[in-house]
Amino acid sequence: MTTPTASPTTTPHLPKVGVGVLLTDPQGRILLTLRKRPPEADHWSIVGGKLDYFEPLETCAIREALEEVGVQIAIERLLCITDHCLPHEGQHWVAPAYLARIVGGTPENREPDKTHEVRWFPPDQLPPNLTMTASNAIRALLGS
């Protein structure tokens, strides 16, 4: 594999970091968001977003849960890390996903420009169009 080099006028293509949060409720349901934008537009995803420079991963997860769905969370554990490569979209993300529980607030769509819908799903009734990160996090949670 060759490593891209940057000229003085270009920036190399580097992977981005996106932190995800798998939220469950006391009934065991999973909270998913239906994405409007790439990567994987029109697919159901876990809550999450882009890591800010020098931001700790767990801080990003907590911030994204509040920004996207309006809830305060407590991180329980790291579930998985997805090497999220989507060459057809020109996207490459490294995406850690955490399991967390809601400790305050009620989930709602706080970013209607980015998200079509926010909805709870029982684990046996998940939509077929899950993002790669959601699929991996749910598989890690359910042990399958």
PDB file of C-alpha atoms in Angstrom:
ATOM      1  CA  MET A   1       0.000   0.000   0.000  1.00  0.00           C
ATOM      2  CA  THR A   2       1.325   3.418  -0.870  1.00  0.00           C
ATOM      3  CA  THR A   3       1.102   6.343   1.464  1.00  0.00           C
ATOM      4  CA  PRO A   4      -0.291   9.541  -0.046  1.00  0.00           C
ATOM      5  CA  THR A   5       2.028  12.497   0.163  1.00  0.00           C
ATOM      6  CA  ALA A   6       1.009  16.100   0.405  1.00  0.00           C
ATOM      7  CA  SER A   7       2.324  18.781  -1.838  1.00  0.00           C
ATOM      8  CA  PRO A   8       2.621  22.322  -0.475  1.00  0.00           C
ATOM      9  CA  THR A   9      -0.792  23.127  -2.002  1.00  0.00           C
ATOM     10  CA  THR A  10      -2.759  19.995  -1.080  1.00  0.00           C
ATOM     11  CA  THR A  11      -3.828  18.264   2.095  1.00  0.00           C
ATOM     12  CA  PRO A  12      -3.507  14.476   2.321  1.00  0.00           C
ATOM     13  CA  HIS A  13      -6.681  12.469   2.712  1.00  0.00           C
ATOM     14  CA  LEU A  14      -6.760  11.228   6.277  1.00  0.00           C
ATOM     15  CA  PRO A  15      -9.391   9.199   8.119  1.00  0.00           C
ATOM     16  CA  LYS A  16     -11.724  11.118  10.418  1.00  0.00           C
ATOM     17  CA  VAL A  17     -12.802  10.044  13.892  1.00  0.00           C
ATOM     18  CA  GLY A  18     -16.479   9.735  14.691  1.00  0.00           C
ATOM     19  CA  VAL A  19     -17.609   8.629  18.147  1.00  0.00           C
ATOM     20  CA  GLY A  20     -20.833   6.652  18.528  1.00  0.00           C
ATOM     21  CA  VAL A  21     -23.114   5.923  21.464  1.00  0.00           C
ATOM     22  CA  LEU A  22     -25.437   2.943  21.655  1.00  0.00           C
ATOM     23  CA  LEU A  23     -28.264   3.928  23.999  1.00  0.00           C
ATOM     24  CA  THR A  24     -30.639   1.366  25.476  1.00  0.00           C
ATOM     25  CA  ASP A  25     -33.664   1.795  27.714  1.00  0.00           C
ATOM     26  CA  PRO A  26     -34.879  -0.355  30.646  1.00  0.00           C
ATOM     27  CA  GLN A  27     -37.002  -2.412  28.209  1.00  0.00           C
ATOM     28  CA  GLY A  28     -33.859  -3.301  26.242  1.00  0.00           C
ATOM     29  CA  ARG A  29     -34.797  -1.198  23.223  1.00  0.00           C
ATOM     30  CA  ILE A  30     -32.101   0.513  21.131  1.00  0.00           C
ATOM     31  CA  LEU A  31     -32.245   4.185  20.152  1.00  0.00           C
ATOM     32  CA  LEU A  32     -31.490   4.837  16.468  1.00  0.00           C
ATOM     33  CA  THR A  33     -31.411   7.940  14.292  1.00  0.00           C
ATOM     34  CA  LEU A  34     -32.294   7.997  10.592  1.00  0.00           C
ATOM     35  CA  ARG A  35     -29.512   9.932   8.846  1.00  0.00           C
ATOM     36  CA  LYS A  36     -30.124  12.590   6.186  1.00  0.00           C
ATOM     37  CA  ARG A  37     -26.462  13.080   5.209  1.00  0.00           C
ATOM     38  CA  PRO A  38     -23.455  10.964   4.242  1.00  0.00           C
ATOM     39  CA  PRO A  39     -21.890   8.822   5.386  1.00  0.00           C
ATOM     40  CA  GLU A  40     -24.664   6.296   4.808  1.00  0.00           C
ATOM     41  CA  ALA A  41     -27.558   8.725   4.299  1.00  0.00           C
ATOM     42  CA  ASP A  42     -31.029   7.189   4.728  1.00  0.00           C
ATOM     43  CA  HIS A  43     -29.684   4.517   7.065  1.00  0.00           C
ATOM     44  CA  TRP A  44     -30.404   4.076  10.768  1.00  0.00           C
ATOM     45  CA  SER A  45     -27.429   4.839  12.999  1.00  0.00           C
ATOM     46  CA  ILE A  46     -26.494   5.084  16.627  1.00  0.00           C
ATOM     47  CA  VAL A  47     -26.094   8.559  18.120  1.00  0.00           C
ATOM     48  CA  GLY A  48     -22.707  10.096  17.441  1.00  0.00           C
ATOM     49  CA  GLY A  49     -20.572  12.517  15.544  1.00  0.00           C
ATOM     50  CA  LYS A  50     -17.207  13.959  14.700  1.00  0.00           C
ATOM     51  CA  LEU A  51     -14.494  14.176  17.346  1.00  0.00           C
ATOM     52  CA  ASP A  52     -13.208  17.705  17.945  1.00  0.00           C
ATOM     53  CA  TYR A  53      -9.464  18.342  18.038  1.00  0.00           C
ATOM     54  CA  PHE A  54      -8.011  17.408  21.473  1.00  0.00           C
ATOM     55  CA  GLU A  55     -11.453  16.259  22.681  1.00  0.00           C
ATOM     56  CA  PRO A  56     -11.414  13.034  24.732  1.00  0.00           C
ATOM     57  CA  LEU A  57     -13.491  10.252  23.124  1.00  0.00           C
ATOM     58  CA  GLU A  58     -15.928   9.874  26.032  1.00  0.00           C
ATOM     59  CA  THR A  59     -16.425  13.649  26.200  1.00  0.00           C
ATOM     60  CA  CYS A  60     -17.350  13.589  22.509  1.00  0.00           C
ATOM     61  CA  ALA A  61     -19.881  10.792  23.135  1.00  0.00           C
ATOM     62  CA  ILE A  62     -21.499  12.753  25.961  1.00  0.00           C
ATOM     63  CA  ARG A  63     -21.576  15.965  23.897  1.00  0.00           C
ATOM     64  CA  GLU A  64     -23.046  14.267  20.828  1.00  0.00           C
ATOM     65  CA  ALA A  65     -25.835  12.608  22.841  1.00  0.00           C
ATOM     66  CA  LEU A  66     -26.856  16.000  24.197  1.00  0.00           C
ATOM     67  CA  GLU A  67     -26.565  17.776  20.818  1.00  0.00           C
ATOM     68  CA  GLU A  68     -28.303  15.122  18.704  1.00  0.00           C
ATOM     69  CA  VAL A  69     -31.050  13.792  20.958  1.00  0.00           C
ATOM     70  CA  GLY A  70     -31.067  16.039  24.040  1.00  0.00           C
ATOM     71  CA  VAL A  71     -30.095  13.527  26.710  1.00  0.00           C
ATOM     72  CA  GLN A  72     -27.460  13.350  29.412  1.00  0.00           C
ATOM     73  CA  ILE A  73     -25.721   9.977  29.489  1.00  0.00           C
ATOM     74  CA  ALA A  74     -23.421   7.846  31.592  1.00  0.00           C
ATOM     75  CA  ILE A  75     -20.875   5.821  29.626  1.00  0.00           C
ATOM     76  CA  GLU A  76     -20.827   2.153  30.629  1.00  0.00           C
ATOM     77  CA  ARG A  77     -18.136   0.685  28.357  1.00  0.00           C
ATOM     78  CA  LEU A  78     -16.485   0.655  24.961  1.00  0.00           C
ATOM     79  CA  LEU A  79     -18.361  -1.758  22.686  1.00  0.00           C
ATOM     80  CA  CYS A  80     -16.252  -1.818  19.517  1.00  0.00           C
ATOM     81  CA  ILE A  81     -14.221   0.187  17.031  1.00  0.00           C
ATOM     82  CA  THR A  82     -15.331   0.244  13.395  1.00  0.00           C
ATOM     83  CA  ASP A  83     -12.934   0.842  10.522  1.00  0.00           C
ATOM     84  CA  HIS A  84     -15.659   2.588   8.531  1.00  0.00           C
ATOM     85  CA  CYS A  85     -14.451   2.620   4.918  1.00  0.00           C
ATOM     86  CA  LEU A  86     -16.889   3.835   2.271  1.00  0.00           C
ATOM     87  CA  PRO A  87     -14.853   4.360  -0.916  1.00  0.00           C
ATOM     88  CA  HIS A  88     -17.981   4.983  -3.021  1.00  0.00           C
ATOM     89  CA  GLU A  89     -18.758   7.983  -0.758  1.00  0.00           C
ATOM     90  CA  GLY A  90     -15.125   9.098  -0.449  1.00  0.00           C
ATOM     91  CA  GLN A  91     -15.377   8.542   3.307  1.00  0.00           C
ATOM     92  CA  HIS A  92     -13.085   6.815   5.814  1.00  0.00           C
ATOM     93  CA  TRP A  93     -13.866   7.033   9.515  1.00  0.00           C
ATOM     94  CA  VAL A  94     -12.450   5.338  12.588  1.00  0.00           C
ATOM     95  CA  ALA A  95     -15.441   4.992  14.866  1.00  0.00           C
ATOM     96  CA  PRO A  96     -15.321   3.853  18.492  1.00  0.00           C
ATOM     97  CA  ALA A  97     -18.792   3.064  19.862  1.00  0.00           C
ATOM     98  CA  TYR A  98     -19.725   3.194  23.534  1.00  0.00           C
ATOM     99  CA  LEU A  99     -22.610   1.648  25.434  1.00  0.00           C
ATOM    100  CA  ALA A 100     -24.320   4.259  27.594  1.00  0.00           C
ATOM    101  CA  ARG A 101     -27.486   4.788  29.596  1.00  0.00           C
ATOM    102  CA  ILE A 102     -29.640   7.884  29.745  1.00  0.00           C
ATOM    103  CA  VAL A 103     -29.468   9.682  33.093  1.00  0.00           C
ATOM    104  CA  GLY A 104     -31.437  12.791  32.126  1.00  0.00           C
ATOM    105  CA  GLY A 105     -33.787  14.023  29.444  1.00  0.00           C
ATOM    106  CA  THR A 106     -36.080  12.388  26.918  1.00  0.00           C
ATOM    107  CA  PRO A 107     -34.692  11.553  23.461  1.00  0.00           C
ATOM    108  CA  GLU A 108     -35.924  13.780  20.650  1.00  0.00           C
ATOM    109  CA  ASN A 109     -34.625  14.936  17.299  1.00  0.00           C
ATOM    110  CA  ARG A 110     -32.485  17.989  18.088  1.00  0.00           C
ATOM    111  CA  GLU A 111     -30.848  18.119  14.646  1.00  0.00           C
ATOM    112  CA  PRO A 112     -33.654  17.993  12.072  1.00  0.00           C
ATOM    113  CA  ASP A 113     -31.266  19.292   9.392  1.00  0.00           C
ATOM    114  CA  LYS A 114     -29.162  16.114   9.824  1.00  0.00           C
ATOM    115  CA  THR A 115     -31.703  13.567  11.064  1.00  0.00           C
ATOM    116  CA  HIS A 116     -35.055  12.451   9.649  1.00  0.00           C
ATOM    117  CA  GLU A 117     -36.217  10.642  12.779  1.00  0.00           C
ATOM    118  CA  VAL A 118     -35.195   9.331  16.211  1.00  0.00           C
ATOM    119  CA  ARG A 119     -36.851   6.103  17.346  1.00  0.00           C
ATOM    120  CA  TRP A 120     -36.576   3.225  19.832  1.00  0.00           C
ATOM    121  CA  PHE A 121     -36.412  -0.300  18.383  1.00  0.00           C
ATOM    122  CA  PRO A 122     -36.695  -3.670  20.134  1.00  0.00           C
ATOM    123  CA  PRO A 123     -33.579  -5.728  19.293  1.00  0.00           C
ATOM    124  CA  ASP A 124     -35.691  -8.257  17.382  1.00  0.00           C
ATOM    125  CA  GLN A 125     -37.332  -5.529  15.234  1.00  0.00           C
ATOM    126  CA  LEU A 126     -34.334  -3.557  13.976  1.00  0.00           C
ATOM    127  CA  PRO A 127     -34.613  -1.923  10.542  1.00  0.00           C
ATOM    128  CA  PRO A 128     -32.670  -3.613   7.728  1.00  0.00           C
ATOM    129  CA  ASN A 129     -30.889  -0.417   6.651  1.00  0.00           C
ATOM    130  CA  LEU A 130     -28.454  -0.015   9.540  1.00  0.00           C
ATOM    131  CA  THR A 131     -25.174   1.851   9.161  1.00  0.00           C
ATOM    132  CA  MET A 132     -21.978  -0.139   9.465  1.00  0.00           C
ATOM    133  CA  THR A 133     -21.243   1.460  12.860  1.00  0.00           C
ATOM    134  CA  ALA A 134     -24.737   0.675  14.184  1.00  0.00           C
ATOM    135  CA  SER A 135     -24.526  -2.927  12.971  1.00  0.00           C
ATOM    136  CA  ASN A 136     -21.149  -3.444  14.615  1.00  0.00           C
ATOM    137  CA  ALA A 137     -22.166  -1.824  17.905  1.00  0.00           C
ATOM    138  CA  ILE A 138     -25.418  -3.794  18.125  1.00  0.00           C
ATOM    139  CA  ARG A 139     -23.611  -7.028  17.272  1.00  0.00           C
ATOM    140  CA  ALA A 140     -21.062  -6.259  20.024  1.00  0.00           C
ATOM    141  CA  LEU A 141     -23.859  -5.581  22.515  1.00  0.00           C
ATOM    142  CA  LEU A 142     -25.900  -8.677  21.673  1.00  0.00           C
ATOM    143  CA  GLY A 143     -22.879 -10.932  21.332  1.00  0.00           C
ATOM    144  CA  SER A 144     -23.721 -12.178  17.845  1.00  0.00           C
TER     145      SER A 144
END
